[in-house]
PDB file of C-alpha atoms in Angstrom:
ATOM      1  CA  MET A   1    -148.784 -19.803-242.031  1.00  0.00           C
ATOM      2  CA  ILE A   2    -149.094 -20.975-238.827  1.00  0.00           C
ATOM      3  CA  GLN A   3    -152.626 -21.895-237.439  1.00  0.00           C
ATOM      4  CA  LYS A   4    -152.635 -20.759-233.994  1.00  0.00           C
ATOM      5  CA  ASP A   5    -154.249 -23.835-231.993  1.00  0.00           C
ATOM      6  CA  ALA A   6    -151.625 -26.607-234.408  1.00  0.00           C
ATOM      7  CA  SER A   7    -150.635 -28.984-231.998  1.00  0.00           C
ATOM      8  CA  LEU A   8    -148.206 -31.695-231.971  1.00  0.00           C
ATOM      9  CA  GLU A   9    -150.333 -33.640-229.977  1.00  0.00           C
ATOM     10  CA  THR A  10    -152.496 -34.740-232.936  1.00  0.00           C
ATOM     11  CA  PHE A  11    -149.911 -34.120-235.592  1.00  0.00           C
ATOM     12  CA  ILE A  12    -149.035 -37.618-237.134  1.00  0.00           C
ATOM     13  CA  PRO A  13    -146.079 -37.043-238.946  1.00  0.00           C
ATOM     14  CA  PHE A  14    -144.516 -35.840-235.286  1.00  0.00           C
ATOM     15  CA  TRP A  15    -145.404 -39.145-233.626  1.00  0.00           C
ATOM     16  CA  LEU A  16    -144.159 -41.203-236.432  1.00  0.00           C
ATOM     17  CA  ASN A  17    -141.197 -39.482-236.366  1.00  0.00           C
ATOM     18  CA  GLN A  18    -141.077 -39.778-232.272  1.00  0.00           C
ATOM     19  CA  LEU A  19    -141.761 -43.898-232.780  1.00  0.00           C
ATOM     20  CA  THR A  20    -138.538 -44.835-235.154  1.00  0.00           C
ATOM     21  CA  SER A  21    -136.461 -42.107-233.420  1.00  0.00           C
ATOM     22  CA  LYS A  22    -136.842 -44.064-230.031  1.00  0.00           C
ATOM     23  CA  VAL A  23    -136.852 -47.546-232.015  1.00  0.00           C
ATOM     24  CA  ASN A  24    -133.787 -46.447-233.680  1.00  0.00           C
ATOM     25  CA  GLU A  25    -132.148 -45.410-230.870  1.00  0.00           C
ATOM     26  CA  GLN A  26    -132.688 -48.156-228.960  1.00  0.00           C
ATOM     27  CA  LEU A  27    -131.568 -50.433-231.734  1.00  0.00           C
ATOM     28  CA  ALA A  28    -128.303 -48.441-232.016  1.00  0.00           C
ATOM     29  CA  GLU A  29    -127.571 -48.833-228.586  1.00  0.00           C
ATOM     30  CA  ARG A  30    -127.337 -52.744-228.758  1.00  0.00           C
ATOM     31  CA  LEU A  31    -126.021 -53.199-232.168  1.00  0.00           C
ATOM     32  CA  SER A  32    -123.609 -50.304-231.188  1.00  0.00           C
ATOM     33  CA  GLU A  33    -122.068 -53.161-229.068  1.00  0.00           C
ATOM     34  CA  ILE A  34    -121.782 -56.038-232.135  1.00  0.00           C
ATOM     35  CA  GLY A  35    -120.052 -53.404-233.817  1.00  0.00           C
ATOM     36  CA  ILE A  36    -122.972 -53.061-236.217  1.00  0.00           C
ATOM     37  CA  SER A  37    -125.041 -49.841-236.858  1.00  0.00           C
ATOM     38  CA  VAL A  38    -128.715 -49.333-237.874  1.00  0.00           C
ATOM     39  CA  PRO A  39    -128.538 -48.699-241.645  1.00  0.00           C
ATOM     40  CA  GLN A  40    -126.013 -51.972-241.601  1.00  0.00           C
ATOM     41  CA  TRP A  41    -128.372 -53.656-239.889  1.00  0.00           C
ATOM     42  CA  ARG A  42    -131.229 -52.849-242.539  1.00  0.00           C
ATOM     43  CA  VAL A  43    -129.202 -53.590-245.136  1.00  0.00           C
ATOM     44  CA  LEU A  44    -128.297 -57.231-243.769  1.00  0.00           C
ATOM     45  CA  SER A  45    -131.541 -57.838-242.971  1.00  0.00           C
ATOM     46  CA  ILE A  46    -133.122 -57.142-246.338  1.00  0.00           C
ATOM     47  CA  LEU A  47    -130.240 -58.829-248.269  1.00  0.00           C
ATOM     48  CA  HIS A  48    -131.010 -61.884-245.906  1.00  0.00           C
ATOM     49  CA  SER A  49    -135.136 -61.719-246.451  1.00  0.00           C
ATOM     50  CA  PHE A  50    -134.755 -61.351-249.742  1.00  0.00           C
ATOM     51  CA  GLY A  51    -131.953 -62.296-251.470  1.00  0.00           C
ATOM     52  CA  SER A  52    -128.930 -60.333-253.493  1.00  0.00           C
ATOM     53  CA  MET A  53    -130.363 -57.077-255.198  1.00  0.00           C
ATOM     54  CA  SER A  54    -129.755 -53.656-256.832  1.00  0.00           C
ATOM     55  CA  ILE A  55    -127.979 -50.888-254.787  1.00  0.00           C
ATOM     56  CA  GLY A  56    -130.751 -49.023-256.254  1.00  0.00           C
ATOM     57  CA  LYS A  57    -133.912 -51.813-254.601  1.00  0.00           C
ATOM     58  CA  ILE A  58    -131.787 -51.964-251.759  1.00  0.00           C
ATOM     59  CA  SER A  59    -131.806 -47.989-251.183  1.00  0.00           C
ATOM     60  CA  GLU A  60    -136.033 -48.010-251.438  1.00  0.00           C
ATOM     61  CA  LEU A  61    -136.159 -51.130-248.863  1.00  0.00           C
ATOM     62  CA  ALA A  62    -133.808 -49.213-245.949  1.00  0.00           C
ATOM     63  CA  VAL A  63    -134.834 -45.427-247.135  1.00  0.00           C
ATOM     64  CA  ILE A  64    -131.699 -45.075-247.152  1.00  0.00           C
ATOM     65  CA  ASN A  65    -130.295 -42.592-249.850  1.00  0.00           C
ATOM     66  CA  GLN A  66    -127.819 -44.108-252.471  1.00  0.00           C
ATOM     67  CA  SER A  67    -124.808 -41.960-251.457  1.00  0.00           C
ATOM     68  CA  THR A  68    -125.193 -43.449-247.752  1.00  0.00           C
ATOM     69  CA  LEU A  69    -125.848 -46.429-248.908  1.00  0.00           C
ATOM     70  CA  SER A  70    -122.819 -46.921-250.669  1.00  0.00           C
ATOM     71  CA  ARG A  71    -120.628 -45.912-247.921  1.00  0.00           C
ATOM     72  CA  VAL A  72    -122.650 -48.509-245.847  1.00  0.00           C
ATOM     73  CA  ILE A  73    -122.202 -51.125-248.266  1.00  0.00           C
ATOM     74  CA  ASP A  74    -118.359 -50.426-248.469  1.00  0.00           C
ATOM     75  CA  GLN A  75    -118.035 -50.547-244.359  1.00  0.00           C
ATOM     76  CA  LEU A  76    -120.193 -53.995-244.873  1.00  0.00           C
ATOM     77  CA  GLU A  77    -117.548 -55.368-248.373  1.00  0.00           C
ATOM     78  CA  ARG A  78    -114.838 -54.428-245.943  1.00  0.00           C
ATOM     79  CA  SER A  79    -115.726 -56.460-243.385  1.00  0.00           C
ATOM     80  CA  ASN A  80    -116.308 -59.329-245.505  1.00  0.00           C
ATOM     81  CA  LEU A  81    -120.310 -59.248-245.328  1.00  0.00           C
ATOM     82  CA  VAL A  82    -121.608 -58.495-248.762  1.00  0.00           C
ATOM     83  CA  SER A  83    -120.130 -58.621-252.086  1.00  0.00           C
ATOM     84  CA  ARG A  84    -121.083 -56.795-255.078  1.00  0.00           C
ATOM     85  CA  THR A  85    -121.129 -58.327-258.423  1.00  0.00           C
ATOM     86  CA  PRO A  86    -121.884 -56.309-261.672  1.00  0.00           C
ATOM     87  CA  LEU A  87    -124.892 -58.317-263.416  1.00  0.00           C
ATOM     88  CA  PRO A  88    -123.524 -59.572-266.761  1.00  0.00           C
ATOM     89  CA  GLU A  89    -126.752 -58.435-268.572  1.00  0.00           C
ATOM     90  CA  ASN A  90    -125.930 -54.430-267.646  1.00  0.00           C
ATOM     91  CA  LYS A  91    -122.535 -53.983-266.103  1.00  0.00           C
ATOM     92  CA  ARG A  92    -123.681 -50.608-264.874  1.00  0.00           C
ATOM     93  CA  VAL A  93    -126.225 -52.497-262.164  1.00  0.00           C
ATOM     94  CA  ILE A  94    -124.160 -53.843-259.380  1.00  0.00           C
ATOM     95  CA  GLU A  95    -125.648 -56.976-257.437  1.00  0.00           C
ATOM     96  CA  VAL A  96    -124.930 -56.850-254.295  1.00  0.00           C
ATOM     97  CA  SER A  97    -125.271 -60.473-252.103  1.00  0.00           C
ATOM     98  CA  LEU A  98    -124.392 -61.573-248.512  1.00  0.00           C
ATOM     99  CA  THR A  99    -121.067 -63.409-247.771  1.00  0.00           C
ATOM    100  CA  ASP A 100    -121.349 -66.395-245.764  1.00  0.00           C
ATOM    101  CA  LEU A 101    -120.111 -64.773-243.283  1.00  0.00           C
ATOM    102  CA  GLY A 102    -122.694 -61.491-243.497  1.00  0.00           C
ATOM    103  CA  GLU A 103    -125.694 -64.395-243.249  1.00  0.00           C
ATOM    104  CA  ARG A 104    -123.767 -66.039-239.900  1.00  0.00           C
ATOM    105  CA  THR A 105    -123.209 -62.103-238.967  1.00  0.00           C
ATOM    106  CA  PHE A 106    -127.105 -61.951-239.367  1.00  0.00           C
ATOM    107  CA  SER A 107    -127.780 -65.412-237.742  1.00  0.00           C
ATOM    108  CA  GLU A 108    -126.043 -63.763-234.431  1.00  0.00           C
ATOM    109  CA  ILE A 109    -127.802 -60.430-234.438  1.00  0.00           C
ATOM    110  CA  PHE A 110    -131.234 -60.992-235.344  1.00  0.00           C
ATOM    111  CA  PRO A 111    -131.952 -61.684-231.411  1.00  0.00           C
ATOM    112  CA  VAL A 112    -130.931 -58.611-230.675  1.00  0.00           C
ATOM    113  CA  ALA A 113    -133.598 -56.650-233.212  1.00  0.00           C
ATOM    114  CA  SER A 114    -135.888 -59.318-232.366  1.00  0.00           C
ATOM    115  CA  GLU A 115    -136.135 -58.802-228.951  1.00  0.00           C
ATOM    116  CA  LEU A 116    -136.943 -55.253-229.640  1.00  0.00           C
ATOM    117  CA  HIS A 117    -139.679 -56.154-232.008  1.00  0.00           C
ATOM    118  CA  SER A 118    -140.933 -58.959-228.780  1.00  0.00           C
ATOM    119  CA  PHE A 119    -140.792 -56.125-226.212  1.00  0.00           C
ATOM    120  CA  MET A 120    -142.815 -53.874-228.822  1.00  0.00           C
ATOM    121  CA  GLU A 121    -145.242 -56.181-229.477  1.00  0.00           C
ATOM    122  CA  SER A 122    -146.089 -57.439-226.469  1.00  0.00           C
ATOM    123  CA  GLN A 123    -147.209 -53.423-225.832  1.00  0.00           C
ATOM    124  CA  LEU A 124    -150.056 -53.814-227.933  1.00  0.00           C
ATOM    125  CA  THR A 125    -153.416 -55.939-228.381  1.00  0.00           C
ATOM    126  CA  GLU A 126    -153.927 -58.310-231.278  1.00  0.00           C
ATOM    127  CA  ILE A 127    -156.359 -55.576-232.389  1.00  0.00           C
ATOM    128  CA  GLU A 128    -154.367 -52.757-231.637  1.00  0.00           C
ATOM    129  CA  ARG A 129    -151.303 -54.946-233.591  1.00  0.00           C
ATOM    130  CA  GLU A 130    -153.973 -55.477-236.791  1.00  0.00           C
ATOM    131  CA  ALA A 131    -154.762 -51.508-236.451  1.00  0.00           C
ATOM    132  CA  PHE A 132    -151.225 -50.744-236.733  1.00  0.00           C
ATOM    133  CA  PHE A 133    -150.457 -53.258-239.877  1.00  0.00           C
ATOM    134  CA  SER A 134    -153.779 -51.591-241.427  1.00  0.00           C
ATOM    135  CA  ILE A 135    -152.826 -48.161-240.797  1.00  0.00           C
ATOM    136  CA  SER A 136    -149.702 -47.898-241.909  1.00  0.00           C
ATOM    137  CA  HIS A 137    -150.031 -49.948-245.094  1.00  0.00           C
ATOM    138  CA  LYS A 138    -153.134 -48.169-246.090  1.00  0.00           C
ATOM    139  CA  LEU A 139    -150.843 -44.585-244.942  1.00  0.00           C
ATOM    140  CA  ILE A 140    -147.827 -45.606-247.474  1.00  0.00           C
ATOM    141  CA  LEU A 141    -149.780 -46.438-250.297  1.00  0.00           C
ATOM    142  CA  ALA A 142    -151.655 -43.103-250.041  1.00  0.00           C
ATOM    143  CA  LEU A 143    -148.349 -41.571-249.809  1.00  0.00           C
ATOM    144  CA  GLN A 144    -146.997 -43.903-252.441  1.00  0.00           C
ATOM    145  CA  VAL A 145    -149.916 -43.035-254.667  1.00  0.00           C
ATOM    146  CA  ARG A 146    -149.635 -38.882-253.693  1.00  0.00           C
ATOM    147  CA  LYS A 147    -146.390 -39.166-254.686  1.00  0.00           C
ATOM    148  CA  LYS A 148    -146.661 -39.911-258.463  1.00  0.00           C
TER     149      LYS A 148
END
């Protein structure tokens, strides 16, 4: 039963969704000019930051379900931005890596995401930024523990 006084003004999931939606909307607009989608950007940035990894690990870090992620990786592979290689010790596990073109493409599109990050960061004081990261990490850890 929904409480009559329930308000979205203080509902944390509502505000997190609003923030994520605005960030993705602005990022998508800028990336589309380059021909890259937000999910493709996530994969490229994860592989650039962490190196080659399994589809399962990318799915976890990018917060993209594996079936959607497989389509994203297919698109990136067709564009020669990533390659897939079965692991020698377990051929059922596929490792995804950035190609040289993928690295160059990441370097070209990074300033787009960086500009949005810088704008958002400039809207917060140092104390607010520290609080934002601290609260975000605290909630993520709590939700991970709760899930188990």
